Coordinates of N, CA and C in Angstrom, one line a residue:
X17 N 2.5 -4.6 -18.7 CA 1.3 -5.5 -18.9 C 1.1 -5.7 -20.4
X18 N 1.2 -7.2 -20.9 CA 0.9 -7.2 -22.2 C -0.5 -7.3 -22.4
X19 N -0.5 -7.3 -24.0 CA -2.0 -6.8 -24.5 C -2.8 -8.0 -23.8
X20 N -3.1 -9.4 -23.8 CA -3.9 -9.6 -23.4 C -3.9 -9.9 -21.9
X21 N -3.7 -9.7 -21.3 CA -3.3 -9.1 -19.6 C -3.8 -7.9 -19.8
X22 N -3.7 -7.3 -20.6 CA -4.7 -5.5 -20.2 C -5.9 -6.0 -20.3
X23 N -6.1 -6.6 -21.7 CA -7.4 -6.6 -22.1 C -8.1 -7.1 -20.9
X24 N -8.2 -8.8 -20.5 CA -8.5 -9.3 -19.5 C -8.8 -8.1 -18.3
X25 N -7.6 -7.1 -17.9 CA -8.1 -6.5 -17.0 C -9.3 -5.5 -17.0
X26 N -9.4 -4.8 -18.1 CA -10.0 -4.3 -18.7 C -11.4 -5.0 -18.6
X27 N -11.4 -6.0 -19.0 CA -12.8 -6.4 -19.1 C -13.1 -6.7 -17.7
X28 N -12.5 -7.1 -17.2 CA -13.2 -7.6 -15.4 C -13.9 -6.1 -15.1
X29 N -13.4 -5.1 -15.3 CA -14.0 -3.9 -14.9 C -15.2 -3.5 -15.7
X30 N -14.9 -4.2 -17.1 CA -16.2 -3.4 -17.6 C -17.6 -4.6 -17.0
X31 N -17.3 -6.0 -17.1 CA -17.8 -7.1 -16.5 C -18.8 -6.7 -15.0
X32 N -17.7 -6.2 -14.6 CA -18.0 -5.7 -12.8 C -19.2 -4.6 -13.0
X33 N -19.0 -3.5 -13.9 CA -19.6 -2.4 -14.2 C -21.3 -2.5 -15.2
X34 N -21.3 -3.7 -16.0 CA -22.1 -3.6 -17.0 C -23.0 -4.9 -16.9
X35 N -21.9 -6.0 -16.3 CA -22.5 -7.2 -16.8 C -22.5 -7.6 -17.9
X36 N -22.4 -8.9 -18.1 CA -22.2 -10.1 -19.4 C -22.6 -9.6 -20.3
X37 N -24.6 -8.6 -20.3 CA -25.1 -7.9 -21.7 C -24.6 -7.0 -21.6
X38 N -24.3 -6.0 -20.8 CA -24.5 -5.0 -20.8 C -22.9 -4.8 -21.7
X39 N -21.7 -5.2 -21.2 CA -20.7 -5.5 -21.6 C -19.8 -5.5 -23.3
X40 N -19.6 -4.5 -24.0 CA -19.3 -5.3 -25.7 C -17.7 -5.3 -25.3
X41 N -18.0 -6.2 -26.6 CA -16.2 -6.1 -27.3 C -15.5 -4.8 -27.6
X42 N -16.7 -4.0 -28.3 CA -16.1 -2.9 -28.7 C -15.3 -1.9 -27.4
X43 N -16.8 -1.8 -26.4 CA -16.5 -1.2 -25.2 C -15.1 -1.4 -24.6
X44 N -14.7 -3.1 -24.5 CA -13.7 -3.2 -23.7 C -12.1 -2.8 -24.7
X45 N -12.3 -3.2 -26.1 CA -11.4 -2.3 -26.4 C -11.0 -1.3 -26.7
X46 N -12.0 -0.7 -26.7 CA -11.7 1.3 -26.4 C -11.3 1.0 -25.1
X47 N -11.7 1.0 -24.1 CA -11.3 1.0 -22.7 C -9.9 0.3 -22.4
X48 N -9.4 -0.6 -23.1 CA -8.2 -1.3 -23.5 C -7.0 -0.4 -24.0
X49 N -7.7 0.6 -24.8 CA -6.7 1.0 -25.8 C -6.2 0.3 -27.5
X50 N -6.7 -0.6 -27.5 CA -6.8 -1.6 -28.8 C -7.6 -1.7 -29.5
X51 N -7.3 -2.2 -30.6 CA -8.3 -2.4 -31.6 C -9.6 -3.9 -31.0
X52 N -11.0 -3.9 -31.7 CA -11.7 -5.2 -31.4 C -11.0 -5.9 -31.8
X53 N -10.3 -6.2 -33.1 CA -9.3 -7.1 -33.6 C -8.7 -8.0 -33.0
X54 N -7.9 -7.2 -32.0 CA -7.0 -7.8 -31.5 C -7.7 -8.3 -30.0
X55 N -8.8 -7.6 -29.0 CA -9.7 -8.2 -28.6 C -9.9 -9.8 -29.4
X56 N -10.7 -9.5 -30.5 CA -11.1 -10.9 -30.5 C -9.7 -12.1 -31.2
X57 N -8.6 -11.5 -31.5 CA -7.4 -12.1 -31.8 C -7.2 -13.6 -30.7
X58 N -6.9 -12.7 -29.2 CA -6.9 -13.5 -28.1 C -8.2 -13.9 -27.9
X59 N -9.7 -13.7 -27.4 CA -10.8 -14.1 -27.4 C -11.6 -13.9 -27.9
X60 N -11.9 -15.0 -28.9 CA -12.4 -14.7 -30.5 C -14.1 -14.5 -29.6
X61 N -14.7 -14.5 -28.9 CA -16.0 -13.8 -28.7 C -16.2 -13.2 -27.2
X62 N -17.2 -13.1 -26.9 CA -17.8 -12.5 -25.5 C -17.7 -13.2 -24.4
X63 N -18.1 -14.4 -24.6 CA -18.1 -16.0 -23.6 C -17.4 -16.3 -23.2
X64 N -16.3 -16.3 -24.6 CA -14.7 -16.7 -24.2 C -14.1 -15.7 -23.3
X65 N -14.1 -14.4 -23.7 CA -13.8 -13.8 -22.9 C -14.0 -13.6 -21.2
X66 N -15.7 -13.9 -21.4 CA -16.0 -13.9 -19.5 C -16.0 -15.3 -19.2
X67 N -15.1 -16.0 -19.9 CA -14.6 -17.3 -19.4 C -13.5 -17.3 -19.0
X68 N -12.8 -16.3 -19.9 CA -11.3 -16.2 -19.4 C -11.1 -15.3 -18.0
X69 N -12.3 -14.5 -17.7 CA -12.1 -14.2 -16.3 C -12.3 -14.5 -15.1
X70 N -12.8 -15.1 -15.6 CA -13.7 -16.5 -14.7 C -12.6 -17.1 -14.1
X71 N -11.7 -17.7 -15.3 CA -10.6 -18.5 -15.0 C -9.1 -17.8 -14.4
X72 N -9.3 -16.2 -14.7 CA -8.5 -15.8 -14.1 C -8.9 -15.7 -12.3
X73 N -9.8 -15.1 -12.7 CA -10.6 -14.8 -10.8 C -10.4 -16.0 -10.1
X74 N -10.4 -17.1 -10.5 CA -10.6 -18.5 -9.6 C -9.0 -18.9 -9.0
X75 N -8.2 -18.8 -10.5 CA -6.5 -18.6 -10.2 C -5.8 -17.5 -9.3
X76 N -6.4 -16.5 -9.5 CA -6.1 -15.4 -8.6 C -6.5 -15.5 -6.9
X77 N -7.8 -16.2 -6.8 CA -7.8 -16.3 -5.5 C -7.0 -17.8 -5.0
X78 N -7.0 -18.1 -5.5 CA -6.0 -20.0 -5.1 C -4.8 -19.3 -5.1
X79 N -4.1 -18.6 -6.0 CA -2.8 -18.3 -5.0 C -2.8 -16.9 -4.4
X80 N -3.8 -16.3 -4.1 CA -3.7 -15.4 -3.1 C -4.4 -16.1 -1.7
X81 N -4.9 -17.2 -1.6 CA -5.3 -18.1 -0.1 C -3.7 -18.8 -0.3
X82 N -3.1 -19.6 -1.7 CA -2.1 -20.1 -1.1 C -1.0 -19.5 -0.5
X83 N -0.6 -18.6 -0.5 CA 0.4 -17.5 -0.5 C 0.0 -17.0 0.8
X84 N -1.0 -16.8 1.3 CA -1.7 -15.9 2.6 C -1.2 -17.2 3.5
X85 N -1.9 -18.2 3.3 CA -1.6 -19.5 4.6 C -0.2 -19.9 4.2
X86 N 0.6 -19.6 3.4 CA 1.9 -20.0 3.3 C 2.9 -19.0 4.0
X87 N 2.5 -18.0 5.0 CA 3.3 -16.7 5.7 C 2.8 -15.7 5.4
X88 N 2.2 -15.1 4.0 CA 2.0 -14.1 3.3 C 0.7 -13.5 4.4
X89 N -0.1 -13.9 5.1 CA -1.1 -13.5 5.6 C -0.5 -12.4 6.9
X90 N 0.9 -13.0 7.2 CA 1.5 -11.4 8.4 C 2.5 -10.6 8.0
X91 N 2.6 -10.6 6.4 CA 3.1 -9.7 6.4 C 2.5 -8.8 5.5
X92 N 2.6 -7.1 6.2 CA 2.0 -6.8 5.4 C 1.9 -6.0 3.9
X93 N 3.7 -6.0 3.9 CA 3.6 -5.7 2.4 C 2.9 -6.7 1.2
X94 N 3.3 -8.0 1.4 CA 1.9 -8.6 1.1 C 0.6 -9.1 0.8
X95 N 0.6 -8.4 1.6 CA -1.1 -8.2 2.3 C -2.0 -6.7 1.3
X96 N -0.9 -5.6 1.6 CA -1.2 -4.1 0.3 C -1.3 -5.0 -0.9
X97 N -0.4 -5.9 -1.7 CA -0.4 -5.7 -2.8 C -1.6 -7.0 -2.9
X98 N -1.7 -8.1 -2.4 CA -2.6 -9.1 -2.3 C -4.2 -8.0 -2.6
X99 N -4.2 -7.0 -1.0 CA -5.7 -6.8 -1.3 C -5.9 -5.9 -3.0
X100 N -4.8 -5.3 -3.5 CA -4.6 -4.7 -4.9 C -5.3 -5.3 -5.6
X101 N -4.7 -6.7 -5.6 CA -5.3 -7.4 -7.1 C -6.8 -8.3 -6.6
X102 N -7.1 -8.7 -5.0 CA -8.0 -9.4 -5.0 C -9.5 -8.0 -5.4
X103 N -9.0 -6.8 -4.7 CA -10.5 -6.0 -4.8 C -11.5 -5.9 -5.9
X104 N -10.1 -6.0 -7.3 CA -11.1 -5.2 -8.2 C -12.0 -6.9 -9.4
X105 N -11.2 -8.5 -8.3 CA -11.4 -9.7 -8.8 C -12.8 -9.8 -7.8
X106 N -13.0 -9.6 -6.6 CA -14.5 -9.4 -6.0 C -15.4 -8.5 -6.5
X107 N -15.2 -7.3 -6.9 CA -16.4 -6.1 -7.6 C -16.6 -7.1 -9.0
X108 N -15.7 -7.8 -9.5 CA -16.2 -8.4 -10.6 C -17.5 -9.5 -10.1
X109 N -16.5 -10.0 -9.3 CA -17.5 -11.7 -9.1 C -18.6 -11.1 -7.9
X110 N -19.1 -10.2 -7.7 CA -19.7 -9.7 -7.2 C -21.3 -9.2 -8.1
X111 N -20.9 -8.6 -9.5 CA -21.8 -9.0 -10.1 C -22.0 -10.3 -11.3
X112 N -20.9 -11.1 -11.1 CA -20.8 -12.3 -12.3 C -21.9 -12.8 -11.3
X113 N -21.5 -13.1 -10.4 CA -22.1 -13.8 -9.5 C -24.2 -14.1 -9.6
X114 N -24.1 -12.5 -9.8 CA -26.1 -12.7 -9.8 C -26.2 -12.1 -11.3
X115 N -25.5 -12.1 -12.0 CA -25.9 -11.5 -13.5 C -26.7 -12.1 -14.3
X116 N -27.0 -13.7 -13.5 CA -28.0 -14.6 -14.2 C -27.6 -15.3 -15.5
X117 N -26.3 -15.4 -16.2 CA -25.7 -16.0 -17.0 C -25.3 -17.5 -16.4
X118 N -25.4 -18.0 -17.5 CA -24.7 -20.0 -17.5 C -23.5 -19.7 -16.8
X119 N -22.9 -18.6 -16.8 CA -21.2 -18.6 -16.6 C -21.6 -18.6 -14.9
X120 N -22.6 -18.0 -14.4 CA -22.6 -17.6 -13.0 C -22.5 -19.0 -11.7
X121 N -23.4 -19.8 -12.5 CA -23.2 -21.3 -11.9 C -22.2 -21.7 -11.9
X122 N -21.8 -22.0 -13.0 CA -19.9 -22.9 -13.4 C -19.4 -21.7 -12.8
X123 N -19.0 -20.4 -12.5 CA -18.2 -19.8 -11.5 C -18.3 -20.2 -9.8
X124 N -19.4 -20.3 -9.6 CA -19.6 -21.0 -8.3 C -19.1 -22.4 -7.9
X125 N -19.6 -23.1 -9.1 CA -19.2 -24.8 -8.8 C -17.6 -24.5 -8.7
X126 N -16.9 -23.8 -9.5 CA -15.2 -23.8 -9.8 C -15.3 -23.5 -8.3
X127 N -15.4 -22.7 -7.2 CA -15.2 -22.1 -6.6 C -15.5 -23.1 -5.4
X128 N -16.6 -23.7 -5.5 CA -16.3 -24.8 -4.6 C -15.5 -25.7 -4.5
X129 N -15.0 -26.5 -6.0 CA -14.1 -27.5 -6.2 C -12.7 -26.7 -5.7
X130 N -12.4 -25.6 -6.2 CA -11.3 -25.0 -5.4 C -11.2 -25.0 -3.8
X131 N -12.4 -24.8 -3.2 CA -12.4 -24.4 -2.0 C -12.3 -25.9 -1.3
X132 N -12.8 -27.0 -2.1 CA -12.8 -28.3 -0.9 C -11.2 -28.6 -1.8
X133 N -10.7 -28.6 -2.6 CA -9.3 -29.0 -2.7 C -8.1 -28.3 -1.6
X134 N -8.3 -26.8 -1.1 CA -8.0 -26.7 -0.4 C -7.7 -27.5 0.8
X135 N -9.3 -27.2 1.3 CA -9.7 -27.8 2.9 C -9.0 -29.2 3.0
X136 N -9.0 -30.2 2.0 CA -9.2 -31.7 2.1 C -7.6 -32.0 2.3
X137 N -6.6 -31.2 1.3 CA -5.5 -31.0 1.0 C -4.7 -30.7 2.4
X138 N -5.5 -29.3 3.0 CA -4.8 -28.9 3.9 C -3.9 -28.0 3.8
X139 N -3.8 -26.8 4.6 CA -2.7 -25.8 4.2 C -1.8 -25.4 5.5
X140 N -0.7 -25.2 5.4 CA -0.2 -24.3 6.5 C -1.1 -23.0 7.2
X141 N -1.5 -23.2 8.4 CA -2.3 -22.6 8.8 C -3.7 -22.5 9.3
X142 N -4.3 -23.8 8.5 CA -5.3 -24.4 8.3 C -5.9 -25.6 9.2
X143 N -6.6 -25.8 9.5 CA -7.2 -26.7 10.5 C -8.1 -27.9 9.3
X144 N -7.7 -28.7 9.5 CA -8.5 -29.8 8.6 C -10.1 -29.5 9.2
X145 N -10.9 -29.6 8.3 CA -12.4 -29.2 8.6 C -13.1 -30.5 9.5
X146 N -14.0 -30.3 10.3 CA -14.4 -31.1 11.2 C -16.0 -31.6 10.6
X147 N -15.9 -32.3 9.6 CA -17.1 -32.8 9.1 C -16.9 -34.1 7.9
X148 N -18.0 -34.6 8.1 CA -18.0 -36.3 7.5 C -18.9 -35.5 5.8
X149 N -19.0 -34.6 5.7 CA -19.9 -34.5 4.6 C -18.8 -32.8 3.6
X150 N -17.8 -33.3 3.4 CA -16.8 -32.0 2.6 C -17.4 -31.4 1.7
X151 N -18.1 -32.1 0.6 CA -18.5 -31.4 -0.5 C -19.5 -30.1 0.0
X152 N -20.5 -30.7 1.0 CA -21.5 -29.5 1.3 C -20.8 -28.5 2.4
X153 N -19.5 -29.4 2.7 CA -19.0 -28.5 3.8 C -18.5 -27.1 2.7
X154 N -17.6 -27.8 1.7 CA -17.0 -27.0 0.8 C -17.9 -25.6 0.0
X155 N -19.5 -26.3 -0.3 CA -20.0 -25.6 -0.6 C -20.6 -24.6 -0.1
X156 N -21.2 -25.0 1.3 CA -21.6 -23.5 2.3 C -20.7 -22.7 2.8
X157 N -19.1 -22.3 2.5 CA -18.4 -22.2 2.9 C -17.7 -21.3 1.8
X158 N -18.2 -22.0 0.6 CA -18.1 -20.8 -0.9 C -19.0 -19.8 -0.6
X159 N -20.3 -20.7 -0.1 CA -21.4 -19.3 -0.1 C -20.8 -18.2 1.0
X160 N -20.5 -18.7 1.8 CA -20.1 -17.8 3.2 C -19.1 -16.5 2.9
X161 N -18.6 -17.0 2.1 CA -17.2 -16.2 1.5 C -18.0 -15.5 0.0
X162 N -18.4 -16.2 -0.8 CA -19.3 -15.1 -1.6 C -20.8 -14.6 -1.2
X163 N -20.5 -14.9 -0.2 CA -22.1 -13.7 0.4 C -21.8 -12.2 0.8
X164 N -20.1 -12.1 1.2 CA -20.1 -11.1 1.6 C -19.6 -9.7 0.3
X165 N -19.2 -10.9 -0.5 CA -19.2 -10.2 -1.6 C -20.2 -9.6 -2.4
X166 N -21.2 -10.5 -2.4 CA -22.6 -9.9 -2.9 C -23.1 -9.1 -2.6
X167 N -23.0 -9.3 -0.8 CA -23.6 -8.2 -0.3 C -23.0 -6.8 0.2
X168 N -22.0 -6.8 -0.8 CA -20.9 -5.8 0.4 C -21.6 -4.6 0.0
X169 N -22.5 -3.8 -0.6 CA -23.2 -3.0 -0.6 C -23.9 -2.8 0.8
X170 N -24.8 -3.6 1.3 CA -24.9 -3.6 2.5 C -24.2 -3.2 4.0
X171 N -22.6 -4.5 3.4 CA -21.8 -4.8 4.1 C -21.0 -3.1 4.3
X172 N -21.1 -2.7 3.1 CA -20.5 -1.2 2.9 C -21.4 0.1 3.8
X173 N -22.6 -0.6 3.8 CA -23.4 0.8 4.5 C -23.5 0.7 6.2
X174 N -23.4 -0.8 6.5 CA -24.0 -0.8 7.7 C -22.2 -0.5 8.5
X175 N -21.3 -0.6 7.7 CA -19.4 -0.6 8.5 C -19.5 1.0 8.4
X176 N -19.9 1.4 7.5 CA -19.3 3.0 7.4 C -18.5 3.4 5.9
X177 N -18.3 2.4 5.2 CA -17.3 2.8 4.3 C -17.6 1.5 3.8
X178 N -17.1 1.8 2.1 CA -17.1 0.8 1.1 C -16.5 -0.5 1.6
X179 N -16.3 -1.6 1.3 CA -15.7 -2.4 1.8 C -14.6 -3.2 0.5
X180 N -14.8 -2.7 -0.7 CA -14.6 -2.9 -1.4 C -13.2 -1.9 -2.1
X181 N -12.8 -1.4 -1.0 CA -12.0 -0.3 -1.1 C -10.3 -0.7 -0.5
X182 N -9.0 0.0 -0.8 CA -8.5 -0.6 0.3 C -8.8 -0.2 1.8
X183 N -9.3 1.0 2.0 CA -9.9 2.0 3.0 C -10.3 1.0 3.9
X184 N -11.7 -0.2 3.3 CA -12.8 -0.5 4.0 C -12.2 -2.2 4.2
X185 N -11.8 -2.4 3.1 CA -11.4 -4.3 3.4 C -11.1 -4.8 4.1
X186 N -9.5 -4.0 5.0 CA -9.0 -4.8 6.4 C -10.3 -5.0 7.2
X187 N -11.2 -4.3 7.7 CA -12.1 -3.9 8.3 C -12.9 -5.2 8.4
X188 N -13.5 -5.2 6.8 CA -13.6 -6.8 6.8 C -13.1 -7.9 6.7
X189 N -11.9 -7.6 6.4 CA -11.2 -9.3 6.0 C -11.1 -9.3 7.7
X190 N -10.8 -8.8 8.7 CA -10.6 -8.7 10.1 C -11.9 -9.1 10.9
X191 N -13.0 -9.1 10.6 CA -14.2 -9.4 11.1 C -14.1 -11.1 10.9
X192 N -14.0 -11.4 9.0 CA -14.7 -12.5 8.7 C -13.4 -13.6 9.7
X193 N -12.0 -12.5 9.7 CA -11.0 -13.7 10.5 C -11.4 -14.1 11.8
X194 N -12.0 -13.3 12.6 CA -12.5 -13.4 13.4 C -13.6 -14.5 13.7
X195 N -14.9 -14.8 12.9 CA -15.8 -15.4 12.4 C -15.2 -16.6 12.4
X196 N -14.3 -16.6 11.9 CA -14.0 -18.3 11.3 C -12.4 -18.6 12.0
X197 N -11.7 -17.9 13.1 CA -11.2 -18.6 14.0 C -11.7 -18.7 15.0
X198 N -12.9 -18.5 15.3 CA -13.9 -18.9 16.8 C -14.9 -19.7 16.7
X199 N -14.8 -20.7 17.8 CA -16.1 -21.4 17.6 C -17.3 -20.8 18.3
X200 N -18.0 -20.4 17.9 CA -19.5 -19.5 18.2 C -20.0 -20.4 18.8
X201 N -20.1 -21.4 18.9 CA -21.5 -22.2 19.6 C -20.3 -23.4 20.1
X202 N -21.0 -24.0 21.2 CA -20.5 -25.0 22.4 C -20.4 -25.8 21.7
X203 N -19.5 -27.3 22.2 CA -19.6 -28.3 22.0 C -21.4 -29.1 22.1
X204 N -21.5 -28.8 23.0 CA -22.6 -29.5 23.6 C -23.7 -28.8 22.3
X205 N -23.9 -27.7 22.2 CA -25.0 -27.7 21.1 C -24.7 -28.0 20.1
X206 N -23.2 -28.1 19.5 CA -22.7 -28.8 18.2 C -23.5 -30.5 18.1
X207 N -23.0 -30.9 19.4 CA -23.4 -32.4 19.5 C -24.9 -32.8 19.2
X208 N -25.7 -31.7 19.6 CA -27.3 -32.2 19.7 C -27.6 -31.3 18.8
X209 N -27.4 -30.3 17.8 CA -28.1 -30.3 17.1 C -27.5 -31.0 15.2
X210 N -25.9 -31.8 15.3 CA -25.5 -32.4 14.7 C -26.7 -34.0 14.3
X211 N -27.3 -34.6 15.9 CA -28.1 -35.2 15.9 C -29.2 -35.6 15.3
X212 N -29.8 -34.1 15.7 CA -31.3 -34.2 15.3 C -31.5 -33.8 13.8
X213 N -30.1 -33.1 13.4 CA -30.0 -32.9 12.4 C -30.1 -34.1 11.1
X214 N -29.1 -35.1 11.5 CA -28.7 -36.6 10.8 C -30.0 -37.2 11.3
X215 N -30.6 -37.2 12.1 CA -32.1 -37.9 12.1 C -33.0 -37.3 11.6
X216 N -33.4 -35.9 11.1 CA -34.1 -35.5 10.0 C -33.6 -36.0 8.5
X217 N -32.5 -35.7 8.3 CA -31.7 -36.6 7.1 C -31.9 -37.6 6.8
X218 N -32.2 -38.4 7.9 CA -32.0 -39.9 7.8 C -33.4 -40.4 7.6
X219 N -34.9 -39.4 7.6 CA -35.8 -40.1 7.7 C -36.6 -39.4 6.6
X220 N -35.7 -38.6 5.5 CA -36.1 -37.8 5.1 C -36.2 -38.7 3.7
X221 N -37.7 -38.4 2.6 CA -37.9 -39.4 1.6 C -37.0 -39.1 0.6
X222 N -36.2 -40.2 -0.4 CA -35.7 -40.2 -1.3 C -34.2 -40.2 -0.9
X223 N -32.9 -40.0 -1.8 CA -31.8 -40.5 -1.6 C -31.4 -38.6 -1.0
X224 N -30.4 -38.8 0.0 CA -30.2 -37.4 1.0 C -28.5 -37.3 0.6
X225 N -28.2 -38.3 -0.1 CA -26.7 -38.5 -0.3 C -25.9 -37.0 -0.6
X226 N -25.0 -36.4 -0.3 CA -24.6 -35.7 -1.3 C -24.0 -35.6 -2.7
X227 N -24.0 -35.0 -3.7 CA -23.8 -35.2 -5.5 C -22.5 -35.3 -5.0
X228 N -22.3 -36.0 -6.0 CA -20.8 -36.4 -6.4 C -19.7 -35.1 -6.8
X229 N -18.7 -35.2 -6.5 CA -18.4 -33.7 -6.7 C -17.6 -33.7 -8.3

């Protein structure tokens, strides 16, 4: 691992651990093994830096979905070293997520724009999504997938075990596959409450459009 690949790793943990304030330069490079120097060599500040993990987390999960729907998802030596690098990229975005920093939003938006490039694109594996509105499809669909990350404290107490672990993850990644290869509700109530839905929409004051993505 070169220096700034440690560092980076390094900081996702102290990130995950501290939060944005809570988090220094100094900290991560004692925890590095490095000088601040050389910390701020590669990321001349703090921002930069929980920018750069931002951008690694967003990369790491695009090709660990691309790679999973590309075959990687049955096998399972794959699958060991996949859950390796995605666990300790969720404990991070787990608290990036609610730390209340500018970064927390633009982490999310990336994460949608990722997630409807996916869907729209299409993957081996993948079912083209069944909806006239992608963007919001894309975006409740971020939440769905970072809710359980947020909550996996929860998610950790009510299963029996961390979830966040390799221990506990199949456990969940096995549930949510479950979740989202079944359709839970009938056609027929898809139909009528798609309805009443688009006629609340439709009569609702001001423009209902969705933002531009």
């Amino acid at each position: 691992m070169d220096a700034r690949t440690r560092i980076l790793s390094v900081a996702l943990e102290e990130f995950a651990a501290k939060g944005e304030k809570g988090a220094t330069i100094r900290g991560i490079a004692d925890a590095a093994g490095v000088s601040a120097g050389l910390v701020q060599h590669h990321f001349p500040n703090k921002a930069a830096l929980r920018e750069a993990c931002d951008a690694y987390a967003i990369d790491t999960i695009r090709d660990i979905k691309t790679r999973s729907f590309g075959g990687g998802a049955g096998d399972t030596g794959f699958l060991a070293v996949a859950m390796s690098a995605a666990i300790p990229i969720q404990t991070y975005l787990a608290r990036a997520l609610v730390d209340g920093s500018p970064r927390a939003a633009a982490l999310f938006d990336d994460a949608v724009a990722l997630t409807r490039d996916m869907t729209e694109h299409g993957m081996p594996g993948m079912n083209p999504p069944a909806t006239d509105d992608p963007h919001a499809y894309a975006a409740v669909l971020t939440a769905f997938s970072f809710g359980m990350i947020v909550l996996h404290e929860h998610l950790s107490r009510s299963l029996g075990g961390n979830t966040l672990t390799p221990e506990g993850y199949p456990r969940l990644a096995r549930a949510a596959l479950d979740v989202f290869s079944h359709a839970l509700v009938t056609p027929e109530f898809t139909e009528q409450a798609r309805a009443a839905l688009s006629t609340l929409m439709d009569d609702a004051p001001g423009d209902s459009d969705p933002p531009a993505p």
